[in-house]
Short mmCIF file of C-alpha atoms in Angstrom, two decimals:
data_model
loop_
_atom_site.label_atom_id
_atom_site.label_comp_id
_atom_site.label_asym_id
_atom_site.label_seq_id
_atom_site.Cartn_x
_atom_site.Cartn_y
_atom_site.Cartn_z
CA MET A 1 -35.84 18.36 -64.83
CA PRO A 2 -34.38 21.87 -65.21
CA THR A 3 -34.29 23.58 -68.57
CA LEU A 4 -30.79 24.10 -69.96
CA ARG A 5 -29.78 27.10 -71.97
CA LYS A 6 -28.67 25.11 -74.94
CA PRO A 7 -29.48 21.44 -74.37
CA ALA A 8 -29.67 19.37 -77.48
CA GLU A 9 -30.59 15.76 -77.74
CA VAL A 10 -28.46 14.48 -80.56
CA LYS A 11 -30.25 12.35 -83.08
CA ARG A 12 -28.48 9.14 -83.83
CA ARG A 13 -26.63 9.31 -87.09
CA SER A 14 -28.87 8.41 -89.97
CA ARG A 15 -28.38 4.79 -90.86
CA PRO A 16 -29.40 2.96 -94.01
CA ALA A 17 -32.76 1.27 -93.72
CA ARG A 18 -31.28 -1.96 -95.04
CA VAL A 19 -28.13 -3.84 -94.14
CA GLY A 20 -25.12 -2.88 -96.22
CA ALA A 21 -23.55 -5.32 -98.65
CA LEU A 22 -21.98 -8.41 -97.05
CA ALA A 23 -19.17 -10.37 -98.67
CA SER A 24 -20.61 -13.46 -96.96
CA LEU A 25 -23.22 -14.25 -94.32
CA PRO A 26 -21.73 -14.98 -90.88
CA LEU A 27 -23.33 -18.08 -89.41
CA PHE A 28 -22.71 -20.24 -86.35
CA PHE A 29 -23.16 -23.89 -87.25
CA PRO A 30 -23.83 -26.45 -84.46
CA LEU A 31 -21.95 -29.69 -85.12
CA GLU A 32 -22.24 -31.69 -81.91
CA GLY A 33 -22.82 -35.34 -82.77
CA ARG A 34 -22.98 -34.67 -86.51
CA LYS A 35 -20.88 -36.28 -89.21
CA VAL A 36 -18.23 -34.31 -91.10
CA LEU A 37 -16.24 -35.79 -93.97
CA LEU A 38 -12.59 -34.73 -94.12
CA ALA A 39 -10.41 -35.82 -97.04
CA GLY A 40 -6.64 -35.59 -96.59
CA GLY A 41 -4.00 -36.46 -94.03
CA THR A 42 -1.93 -33.27 -94.14
CA GLU A 43 -1.07 -30.92 -91.29
CA ALA A 44 -3.51 -28.35 -92.72
CA ALA A 45 -6.27 -30.98 -92.67
CA ALA A 46 -5.31 -31.89 -89.09
CA TRP A 47 -5.95 -28.31 -87.97
CA LYS A 48 -9.42 -28.40 -89.53
CA ALA A 49 -10.09 -31.79 -87.93
CA GLU A 50 -9.14 -30.47 -84.49
CA LEU A 51 -11.40 -27.44 -84.96
CA LEU A 52 -14.35 -29.56 -86.07
CA ALA A 53 -13.96 -32.02 -83.22
CA ALA A 54 -13.73 -29.14 -80.73
CA ALA A 55 -17.24 -28.21 -81.93
CA GLY A 56 -18.39 -31.75 -81.14
CA ALA A 57 -18.40 -33.25 -84.65
CA ASP A 58 -17.75 -36.87 -85.56
CA VAL A 59 -14.90 -36.30 -87.99
CA HIS A 60 -14.53 -39.04 -90.60
CA VAL A 61 -10.98 -38.76 -91.91
CA HIS A 62 -10.34 -40.32 -95.34
CA ALA A 63 -6.59 -40.64 -95.94
CA GLN A 64 -4.34 -43.56 -96.78
CA GLU A 65 -1.41 -41.87 -95.07
CA LEU A 66 -1.24 -39.28 -92.27
CA GLU A 67 1.43 -36.71 -91.62
CA PRO A 68 2.99 -36.85 -88.13
CA ALA A 69 0.91 -33.90 -86.84
CA PHE A 70 -2.29 -35.69 -87.82
CA GLU A 71 -1.17 -38.98 -86.29
CA ALA A 72 -0.44 -37.18 -83.01
CA LEU A 73 -3.89 -35.56 -83.09
CA LEU A 74 -5.65 -38.90 -83.58
CA ALA A 75 -3.61 -40.45 -80.79
CA ALA A 76 -4.49 -37.63 -78.39
CA GLY A 77 -8.19 -37.66 -79.27
CA SER A 78 -10.61 -34.77 -78.81
CA ILE A 79 -12.08 -33.15 -75.71
CA LYS A 80 -15.55 -33.07 -77.28
CA GLY A 81 -16.04 -34.76 -80.66
CA ARG A 82 -14.28 -37.81 -82.06
CA PHE A 83 -12.14 -38.93 -84.98
CA ILE A 84 -12.87 -41.91 -87.23
CA HIS A 85 -9.97 -42.74 -89.52
CA HIS A 86 -10.70 -44.51 -92.83
CA ARG A 87 -7.50 -45.71 -94.50
CA SER A 88 -8.91 -45.13 -97.95
CA CYS A 89 -9.66 -42.29 -100.31
CA TRP A 90 -13.03 -40.62 -100.10
CA SER A 91 -15.96 -42.01 -102.07
CA GLN A 92 -19.41 -40.82 -103.02
CA GLN A 93 -20.92 -43.00 -100.32
CA GLY A 94 -18.91 -41.16 -97.65
CA PHE A 95 -20.95 -37.96 -98.18
CA GLU A 96 -24.19 -39.59 -97.08
CA GLY A 97 -25.44 -38.07 -93.83
CA ALA A 98 -22.60 -35.54 -93.64
CA ALA A 99 -23.27 -32.01 -92.43
CA LEU A 100 -20.07 -30.65 -94.00
CA ALA A 101 -17.32 -31.83 -96.31
CA ILE A 102 -13.72 -30.55 -96.24
CA ALA A 103 -10.77 -31.58 -98.40
CA ASP A 104 -7.11 -30.75 -98.74
CA ALA A 105 -6.83 -31.36 -102.48
CA GLU A 106 -3.49 -31.66 -104.26
CA SER A 107 -4.81 -30.36 -107.60
CA ASP A 108 -7.71 -28.42 -109.07
CA GLU A 109 -8.90 -31.61 -110.75
CA GLU A 110 -9.14 -33.39 -107.39
CA ALA A 111 -10.81 -30.33 -105.84
CA GLU A 112 -13.40 -30.16 -108.64
CA ALA A 113 -14.22 -33.86 -108.31
CA PHE A 114 -14.64 -33.53 -104.52
CA VAL A 115 -16.92 -30.51 -104.88
CA LEU A 116 -19.12 -32.20 -107.50
CA ALA A 117 -19.49 -35.28 -105.29
CA ALA A 118 -20.44 -33.17 -102.27
CA ARG A 119 -23.01 -31.17 -104.18
CA ARG A 120 -24.68 -34.27 -105.51
CA THR A 121 -25.71 -35.00 -101.93
CA GLY A 122 -26.31 -31.37 -101.00
CA VAL A 123 -23.39 -31.14 -98.56
CA PRO A 124 -21.70 -27.74 -98.14
CA VAL A 125 -18.06 -28.07 -99.12
CA ASN A 126 -14.72 -26.39 -98.39
CA VAL A 127 -11.44 -27.05 -100.18
CA ILE A 128 -8.61 -25.82 -97.96
CA ASP A 129 -6.80 -22.75 -99.33
CA ASN A 130 -8.77 -22.85 -102.58
CA PRO A 131 -11.63 -20.30 -102.32
CA ALA A 132 -12.89 -21.00 -105.85
CA TYR A 133 -14.12 -24.40 -104.66
CA CYS A 134 -15.60 -23.32 -101.33
CA ASP A 135 -19.25 -22.98 -100.29
CA PHE A 136 -18.09 -21.65 -96.92
CA GLN A 137 -14.86 -20.48 -95.33
CA PHE A 138 -13.17 -20.78 -91.96
CA GLY A 139 -12.45 -17.46 -90.27
CA SER A 140 -10.15 -16.47 -87.45
CA ILE A 141 -11.67 -17.45 -84.11
CA VAL A 142 -11.68 -15.91 -80.65
CA ASN A 143 -12.69 -18.73 -78.33
CA ARG A 144 -14.26 -17.97 -74.98
CA SER A 145 -16.88 -20.67 -75.44
CA PRO A 146 -19.83 -20.42 -75.15
CA VAL A 147 -18.80 -16.96 -76.38
CA VAL A 148 -17.31 -17.52 -79.84
CA ILE A 149 -16.30 -14.75 -82.26
CA GLY A 150 -15.57 -15.49 -85.89
CA ILE A 151 -13.69 -13.04 -88.12
CA SER A 152 -13.66 -13.28 -91.89
CA THR A 153 -12.04 -11.20 -94.61
CA ASN A 154 -13.69 -13.40 -97.27
CA GLY A 155 -10.35 -14.99 -98.00
CA VAL A 156 -8.73 -11.86 -99.42
CA ALA A 157 -6.66 -10.81 -96.37
CA PRO A 158 -6.22 -13.64 -93.85
CA ILE A 159 -3.34 -11.86 -92.09
CA LEU A 160 -5.62 -8.89 -91.47
CA GLY A 161 -8.19 -11.26 -89.99
CA GLN A 162 -5.56 -12.61 -87.62
CA ALA A 163 -4.58 -9.08 -86.59
CA ILE A 164 -8.21 -8.26 -85.86
CA ARG A 165 -8.48 -11.44 -83.80
CA ARG A 166 -5.48 -10.45 -81.70
CA ARG A 167 -7.00 -6.99 -81.10
CA ILE A 168 -10.30 -8.52 -79.96
CA GLU A 169 -8.54 -11.03 -77.72
CA THR A 170 -6.98 -8.17 -75.75
CA LEU A 171 -10.51 -6.96 -74.97
CA MET A 172 -11.75 -10.33 -73.79
CA PRO A 173 -10.09 -11.73 -70.64
CA GLU A 174 -9.63 -15.49 -70.39
CA SER A 175 -11.93 -15.46 -67.36
CA LEU A 176 -14.81 -14.44 -69.64
CA GLN A 177 -15.29 -18.08 -70.56
CA GLY A 178 -16.09 -19.07 -66.98
CA TRP A 179 -18.55 -16.20 -66.57
CA ALA A 180 -20.28 -17.05 -69.85
CA GLN A 181 -20.66 -20.64 -68.71
CA LEU A 182 -22.05 -19.45 -65.38
CA ALA A 183 -24.51 -17.19 -67.22
CA SER A 184 -25.68 -20.19 -69.21
CA ARG A 185 -26.37 -22.13 -66.00
CA LEU A 186 -28.26 -19.20 -64.47
CA ARG A 187 -30.39 -18.41 -67.51
CA GLU A 188 -33.43 -20.52 -66.60
CA LYS A 189 -33.41 -19.30 -62.99
CA THR A 190 -33.26 -15.71 -64.20
CA LEU A 191 -36.21 -16.16 -66.55
CA SER A 192 -38.34 -17.73 -63.84
CA LEU A 193 -37.51 -15.40 -60.92
CA LEU A 194 -37.06 -11.97 -62.50
CA ASP A 195 -39.56 -9.79 -64.33
CA ALA A 196 -38.89 -8.99 -67.95
CA GLY A 197 -37.36 -5.57 -68.53
CA ALA A 198 -35.46 -3.61 -65.90
CA GLN A 199 -34.92 -6.47 -63.42
CA ARG A 200 -33.43 -8.86 -65.95
CA ARG A 201 -31.35 -6.13 -67.51
CA ARG A 202 -29.84 -5.14 -64.13
CA PHE A 203 -29.00 -8.79 -63.49
CA TRP A 204 -27.24 -9.31 -66.81
CA GLU A 205 -25.46 -5.96 -66.67
CA ARG A 206 -24.00 -6.97 -63.30
CA ILE A 207 -22.92 -10.33 -64.70
CA SER A 208 -21.28 -8.50 -67.61
CA GLU A 209 -19.42 -6.16 -65.25
CA LEU A 210 -18.10 -9.13 -63.30
CA ALA A 211 -17.14 -10.95 -66.50
CA PHE A 212 -14.86 -8.07 -67.51
CA SER A 213 -13.52 -7.43 -64.02
CA GLY A 214 -10.62 -9.84 -64.49
CA SER A 215 -11.73 -12.08 -61.62
CA SER A 216 -12.61 -15.72 -62.17
CA ALA A 217 -16.16 -16.97 -62.00
CA PRO A 218 -16.95 -18.90 -58.78
CA GLU A 219 -17.25 -22.65 -59.06
CA GLU A 220 -20.27 -22.58 -56.73
CA GLU A 221 -22.65 -19.99 -58.05
CA ASP A 222 -25.59 -20.37 -55.64
CA HIS A 223 -24.56 -17.60 -53.24
CA LEU A 224 -23.62 -15.20 -56.02
CA ALA A 225 -26.89 -15.91 -57.82
CA GLU A 226 -28.90 -15.13 -54.69
CA VAL A 227 -27.08 -11.82 -54.21
CA LEU A 228 -27.47 -10.76 -57.83
CA LEU A 229 -31.10 -11.80 -58.04
CA GLU A 230 -31.97 -9.89 -54.87
CA ASP A 231 -30.09 -6.84 -56.11
CA ALA A 232 -31.88 -6.98 -59.47
CA ARG A 233 -35.28 -7.17 -57.76
CA THR A 234 -34.72 -4.34 -55.30
CA SER A 235 -32.17 -1.97 -56.83
CA ALA A 236 -33.68 0.81 -58.88
CA ALA A 237 -31.17 3.48 -57.92
CA GLY A 238 -29.36 5.22 -60.69
CA LYS A 239 -25.68 6.08 -60.84
CA VAL A 240 -23.32 8.43 -62.64
CA THR A 241 -19.99 7.62 -64.25
CA LEU A 242 -17.65 10.44 -65.19
CA VAL A 243 -15.77 9.19 -68.23
CA GLY A 244 -12.69 10.72 -69.85
CA ALA A 245 -13.05 10.63 -73.64
CA GLY A 246 -9.42 11.56 -74.23
CA PRO A 247 -8.29 14.34 -76.58
CA GLY A 248 -10.29 13.25 -79.62
CA ASP A 249 -9.16 10.06 -81.33
CA ALA A 250 -11.46 7.21 -80.24
CA GLU A 251 -8.47 4.86 -80.04
CA TYR A 252 -7.26 6.79 -76.99
CA LEU A 253 -10.26 5.52 -74.99
CA THR A 254 -9.54 3.08 -72.19
CA LEU A 255 -11.26 -0.31 -72.11
CA LYS A 256 -13.06 0.77 -68.95
CA ALA A 257 -14.40 3.85 -70.73
CA VAL A 258 -15.76 1.72 -73.57
CA ARG A 259 -17.50 -0.59 -71.09
CA ALA A 260 -19.10 2.38 -69.35
CA LEU A 261 -20.39 3.72 -72.67
CA GLN A 262 -21.82 0.34 -73.55
CA SER A 263 -23.78 0.13 -70.30
CA ALA A 264 -25.09 3.72 -70.28
CA ASP A 265 -28.76 4.68 -70.41
CA VAL A 266 -28.02 8.37 -70.98
CA ILE A 267 -24.82 10.07 -72.16
CA LEU A 268 -24.27 13.75 -71.42
CA PHE A 269 -21.37 14.70 -73.64
CA ASP A 270 -19.19 17.72 -74.27
CA ASP A 271 -19.22 19.62 -77.53
CA LEU A 272 -15.70 18.47 -78.42
CA VAL A 273 -16.33 14.73 -78.01
CA ASP A 274 -15.73 13.08 -81.37
CA ASP A 275 -18.58 11.25 -83.11
CA ALA A 276 -16.39 8.14 -83.31
CA VAL A 277 -16.38 7.98 -79.51
CA LEU A 278 -20.17 8.18 -79.36
CA GLU A 279 -20.43 5.37 -81.90
CA LEU A 280 -18.92 3.04 -79.29
CA ALA A 281 -21.85 3.61 -76.94
CA ARG A 282 -24.80 1.30 -76.47
CA ARG A 283 -27.11 1.78 -79.44
CA GLU A 284 -30.15 2.43 -77.25
CA ALA A 285 -28.44 5.03 -75.07
CA ARG A 286 -29.93 8.52 -75.15
CA ARG A 287 -27.30 11.07 -76.19
CA MET A 288 -27.53 14.67 -74.99
CA LEU A 289 -25.15 17.46 -75.92
CA VAL A 290 -24.29 19.63 -72.91
CA GLY A 291 -21.12 21.18 -74.32
CA LYS A 292 -19.29 24.15 -72.85
CA ARG A 293 -17.06 26.17 -75.19
CA GLY A 294 -15.17 29.32 -74.32
CA GLY A 295 -16.66 32.43 -75.89
CA ARG A 296 -19.83 30.62 -77.02
CA GLU A 297 -23.33 30.17 -75.64
CA SER A 298 -23.17 27.06 -73.48
CA CYS A 299 -24.96 25.01 -70.88
CA ARG A 300 -24.43 26.24 -67.34
CA GLN A 301 -22.57 23.85 -65.05
CA GLU A 302 -25.41 24.10 -62.52
CA ASP A 303 -27.89 22.90 -65.14
CA ILE A 304 -25.69 19.96 -66.06
CA ASN A 305 -25.42 19.02 -62.39
CA ASP A 306 -29.21 19.20 -62.02
CA MET A 307 -29.69 17.01 -65.07
CA MET A 308 -27.32 14.31 -63.77
CA VAL A 309 -29.15 14.24 -60.46
CA SER A 310 -32.59 14.10 -62.06
CA LEU A 311 -31.71 11.30 -64.50
CA ALA A 312 -29.95 9.22 -61.84
CA ARG A 313 -32.98 9.50 -59.58
CA GLN A 314 -35.02 7.97 -62.39
CA GLY A 315 -32.87 4.86 -62.05
CA ARG A 316 -30.69 5.60 -65.08
CA HIS A 317 -27.01 4.91 -65.54
CA VAL A 318 -25.76 8.34 -66.58
CA VAL A 319 -22.39 8.69 -68.28
CA ARG A 320 -20.96 12.20 -68.14
CA LEU A 321 -18.57 12.07 -71.10
CA LYS A 322 -15.83 14.69 -70.97
CA CYS A 323 -12.92 15.45 -73.26
CA GLY A 324 -9.50 14.57 -71.91
CA ASP A 325 -9.52 13.57 -68.25
CA PRO A 326 -12.55 14.62 -66.19
CA MET A 327 -10.37 15.45 -63.20
CA ILE A 328 -8.04 17.85 -65.04
CA PHE A 329 -9.77 21.13 -65.86
CA GLY A 330 -12.95 19.15 -66.48
CA ARG A 331 -14.99 20.33 -63.46
CA GLY A 332 -15.18 16.72 -62.35
CA GLY A 333 -14.68 17.74 -58.74
CA GLU A 334 -17.69 20.06 -58.80
CA GLU A 335 -19.87 17.35 -60.28
CA LEU A 336 -18.72 14.73 -57.78
CA ASP A 337 -19.42 17.12 -54.90
CA ARG A 338 -22.98 17.69 -56.10
CA LEU A 339 -23.64 13.98 -56.63
CA ALA A 340 -22.23 13.14 -53.19
CA ALA A 341 -24.47 15.79 -51.59
CA GLU A 342 -27.47 14.18 -53.28
CA GLY A 343 -26.47 10.67 -52.21
CA ILE A 344 -26.04 9.45 -55.78
CA PRO A 345 -23.26 6.89 -56.35
CA ALA A 346 -20.63 8.10 -58.77
CA THR A 347 -17.38 6.75 -60.15
CA VAL A 348 -14.67 8.16 -62.39
CA VAL A 349 -13.03 6.57 -65.42
CA PRO A 350 -9.89 8.60 -66.17
CA GLY A 351 -8.96 9.57 -69.69
CA ILE A 352 -5.81 10.63 -71.48
CA THR A 353 -5.42 14.32 -70.79
CA ALA A 354 -4.58 16.66 -73.67
CA ALA A 355 -1.06 17.41 -72.39
CA SER A 356 -0.11 13.73 -72.47
CA ALA A 357 -1.54 13.34 -75.96
CA MET A 358 0.31 16.45 -77.12
CA ALA A 359 3.61 15.11 -75.81
CA ALA A 360 3.02 11.81 -77.58
CA ARG A 361 2.08 13.48 -80.85
CA LEU A 362 5.15 15.71 -80.74
CA GLY A 363 7.44 12.94 -79.58
CA VAL A 364 8.51 15.06 -76.61
CA SER A 365 8.94 13.99 -72.99
CA LEU A 366 7.46 16.63 -70.71
CA THR A 367 9.94 15.61 -68.01
CA HIS A 368 13.04 14.88 -70.06
CA ARG A 369 15.67 14.56 -67.36
CA ASP A 370 18.14 16.78 -69.24
CA HIS A 371 15.67 19.68 -69.30
CA ALA A 372 12.82 19.43 -66.79
CA GLN A 373 12.36 17.96 -63.34
CA SER A 374 8.72 19.02 -62.95
CA VAL A 375 5.65 19.67 -65.07
CA ARG A 376 2.72 21.96 -64.40
CA PHE A 377 -0.74 22.06 -65.93
CA VAL A 378 -2.17 25.59 -65.73
CA THR A 379 -5.54 26.98 -66.81
CA GLY A 380 -5.24 29.82 -69.28
CA HIS A 381 -8.07 31.83 -67.78
CA SER A 382 -9.91 32.31 -64.51
CA ARG A 383 -13.64 32.22 -63.74
CA LYS A 384 -13.68 35.95 -64.57
CA GLY A 385 -12.23 35.35 -68.04
CA ASP A 386 -8.87 36.89 -67.13
CA LEU A 387 -5.48 35.39 -66.32
CA PRO A 388 -5.69 33.41 -63.08
CA GLU A 389 -4.08 35.46 -60.31
CA THR A 390 -3.89 32.57 -57.87
CA VAL A 391 -1.18 30.93 -60.00
CA ASP A 392 2.42 31.38 -58.87
CA TRP A 393 3.58 32.94 -62.12
CA ALA A 394 7.12 33.43 -60.90
CA ALA A 395 7.45 29.66 -60.36
CA LEU A 396 6.49 29.09 -64.00
CA THR A 397 9.72 30.76 -65.09
CA ASP A 398 11.80 27.98 -63.51
CA PRO A 399 13.98 26.68 -66.40
CA ALA A 400 13.67 23.13 -65.03
CA THR A 401 9.85 23.22 -65.28
CA THR A 402 7.63 22.38 -68.24
CA THR A 403 4.36 24.31 -68.27
CA VAL A 404 1.28 23.40 -70.28
CA PHE A 405 -1.56 25.91 -70.55
CA TYR A 406 -5.06 24.59 -71.11
CA MET A 407 -7.77 26.82 -72.64
CA GLY A 408 -5.27 29.61 -73.25
CA ALA A 409 -5.65 30.39 -76.95
CA ARG A 410 -7.43 33.71 -76.48
CA MET A 411 -5.01 34.65 -73.72
CA ALA A 412 -1.82 33.75 -75.61
CA GLY A 413 -0.58 37.34 -75.79
CA ARG A 414 -1.27 38.00 -72.12
CA ILE A 415 0.37 34.71 -71.10
CA ARG A 416 3.47 35.75 -73.03
CA ASP A 417 3.51 39.23 -71.48
CA ARG A 418 3.06 37.88 -67.94
CA LEU A 419 5.88 35.37 -68.35
CA PHE A 420 8.08 38.14 -69.75
CA ALA A 421 7.25 40.29 -66.73
CA GLU A 422 8.31 37.46 -64.41
CA GLY A 423 11.67 37.22 -66.18
CA LEU A 424 11.25 34.31 -68.61
CA SER A 425 13.48 34.65 -71.68
CA ALA A 426 11.92 35.68 -74.97
CA THR A 427 13.77 32.80 -76.67
CA THR A 428 12.20 30.11 -74.48
CA PRO A 429 10.88 27.31 -76.75
CA VAL A 430 7.11 27.07 -77.00
CA VAL A 431 4.60 24.97 -78.95
CA ALA A 432 0.90 25.30 -79.61
CA VAL A 433 -1.27 22.43 -80.85
CA SER A 434 -4.85 22.71 -82.08
CA GLY A 435 -7.25 19.78 -82.31
CA ILE A 436 -4.87 17.23 -80.78
CA SER A 437 -5.31 13.74 -82.34
CA ARG A 438 -8.22 14.96 -84.48
CA THR A 439 -8.42 14.99 -88.26
CA ASP A 440 -7.73 18.73 -88.30
CA GLU A 441 -4.76 18.63 -85.90
CA LYS A 442 -2.24 21.45 -86.44
CA SER A 443 0.85 22.40 -84.49
CA TRP A 444 3.15 25.39 -84.34
CA SER A 445 6.50 25.77 -82.63
CA GLY A 446 8.65 28.79 -82.05
CA THR A 447 9.80 31.05 -79.23
CA LEU A 448 7.90 32.78 -76.45
CA ASP A 449 8.01 36.20 -78.09
CA GLU A 450 6.22 34.70 -81.13
CA LEU A 451 3.50 32.90 -79.15
CA GLU A 452 0.54 35.15 -79.89
CA ARG A 453 1.34 35.20 -83.58
CA GLY A 454 1.74 31.42 -83.66
CA VAL A 455 -1.63 30.81 -81.98
CA ASP A 456 -3.25 33.25 -84.42
CA LEU A 457 -1.88 31.13 -87.28
CA LEU A 458 -3.54 28.05 -85.80
CA GLY A 459 -6.86 29.82 -85.41
CA LEU A 460 -9.44 29.47 -82.67
CA GLU A 461 -11.75 26.95 -84.34
CA GLY A 462 -10.39 24.02 -82.33
CA PRO A 463 -9.13 23.57 -78.76
CA VAL A 464 -5.56 24.85 -78.41
CA LEU A 465 -2.92 23.70 -75.94
CA ILE A 466 0.22 25.76 -75.26
CA GLY A 467 3.48 24.23 -74.02
CA VAL A 468 6.35 26.29 -72.62
CA GLY A 469 9.79 24.96 -71.68
CA GLN A 470 13.16 23.68 -72.82
CA VAL A 471 11.78 20.21 -73.62
CA PHE A 472 10.05 21.72 -76.66
CA ARG A 473 13.33 22.70 -78.29
CA ALA A 474 13.37 19.14 -79.63
CA ALA A 475 9.97 19.69 -81.25
CA GLY A 476 11.44 22.55 -83.23
CA ARG A 477 14.39 20.47 -84.42
CA GLN A 478 12.11 17.59 -85.44
CA ALA A 479 10.07 20.02 -87.51
CA GLY A 480 13.27 21.06 -89.30
CA GLN A 481 13.52 24.49 -87.71
CA GLY A 482 16.95 24.30 -86.14
CA GLU A 483 18.24 25.34 -82.73
CA GLY A 484 17.43 29.02 -83.10
CA PHE A 485 13.75 28.65 -84.02
CA GLU A 486 14.30 31.04 -86.90
CA PHE A 487 11.00 30.05 -88.53
CA HIS A 488 7.51 29.56 -87.24
CA GLN A 489 5.50 27.03 -89.19
CA VAL A 490 2.20 25.18 -88.83
CA PHE A 491 2.07 21.47 -89.54
CA SER A 492 -1.02 19.50 -90.44
CA VAL A 493 -0.66 15.86 -89.45
CA ARG A 494 -3.77 14.43 -91.10
CA GLY A 495 -4.10 16.20 -94.40
CA GLU A 496 -3.32 19.65 -95.74
CA ILE A 497 -4.66 22.88 -94.33
CA ALA A 498 -7.01 24.56 -96.80
CA GLY A 499 -5.38 27.62 -98.30
CA ALA A 500 -2.19 27.12 -96.27
CA GLU A 501 0.08 28.03 -99.15
CA ASN A 502 -1.69 31.36 -99.53
CA ARG A 503 -1.05 32.16 -95.86
CA GLY A 504 2.61 31.16 -95.88
CA ILE A 505 2.00 28.14 -93.66
CA ARG A 506 3.98 25.03 -94.37
CA THR A 507 2.04 21.75 -94.38
CA LEU A 508 3.15 18.17 -94.22
CA GLY A 509 1.28 15.12 -95.52
CA LYS A 510 -0.45 12.54 -93.40
CA SER A 511 2.61 10.33 -93.18
CA ALA A 512 4.75 13.05 -91.68
CA ALA A 513 5.76 12.66 -88.05
CA ILE A 514 5.92 15.68 -85.80
#
């Protein structure tokens, strides 16, 4: 493997040696064929009865009267467990042989009596909506059985638990259930026919990819199993996935990007990739910093290409993690060309490019039909470190065009002068944003003649994007600057800029919208 100028294998963040404090211990309790005592005939009790029966329990319902919802449930029956209705109140004898006891008590006195009776026989107990009398709690559930996810907020924020459940459900297609069931059927065959280690891992990774592909699992799995088993036994070839990490905020990652990170053996990541993005990767993945920053000592692109080739030839799944979108000023094309020449399979997972994130953060449409009918993304410097001469600079002065300059912070003054020379008005609205979607995000807006000064106010510590065009006049108004852009100000979206008051820079709090 070639030696890079500045390669750095990043040590995983230090983690506590022991597990952090838990409000409660998450457990998965098998109930198939086991007795559960349920006291109460209310609608709330009916929901618990349906849940218990779905897990295969024999639910003994003690209630003299049932609400209509409960009567309908008993009439419909259960797809797995069963209901046994006792038209009487619960008694001490009813706890014998029970795995769990649940009650919908009308008063604290009734709840206390139920709990004491359950504990005499050593049965874990839950009183619905009364945490003080509960040995265990029911959480929000994502059901893709045999994949089951339980979410608990320890009873303090049930609505938050439901919101988390909805978020997780968007990540887990309904078809996952069929694939999980298929995986269960194939487990014994896999253990007997594949060697432990790489072969079994390749098999299960392929199953996982199919499970999240959106397609349904086949009803007849024999042919698929033969194909996957053969592939797992013979395939040792590595692959490379170019993944767009977006502008910074981990929430801008696509689902496909997260899945690639979670299946990676090695991650070669840029200097600007946020730690929160790396935290989403597979824990065992090797992380290597191969960042390239303008004006700083960096890894050569040729060395990065050599490293991808070498690691893939070792049978690794290499994720090349790039800020923004790998195919927009990310040298993705060069890397794909090299991989293709070496015969190494490669795919691309697009990311949200910085210009799109900037527009969203500013609340500005880059192609607002009243101002712009085209948008151009332009590099702020050439291979030689100067303004790119192959760009049609005259076309960038078209008043119906929005132009976004990437990597142009150090060239801000020269960009301004070149646009002036091509005839663009000095009062053309411009914006500059540093650290888009990051905790230190700052933005400035003004006019073209002020551009260099505005970028200087932002500083060069973070990546800076420059936008030029009439669509950014709205950004100035939203920042309270008025039509004439009489003031140039820097705004911090996620906290105040240190020492801003001393430099005459206006800051807004975290809740402020740009």
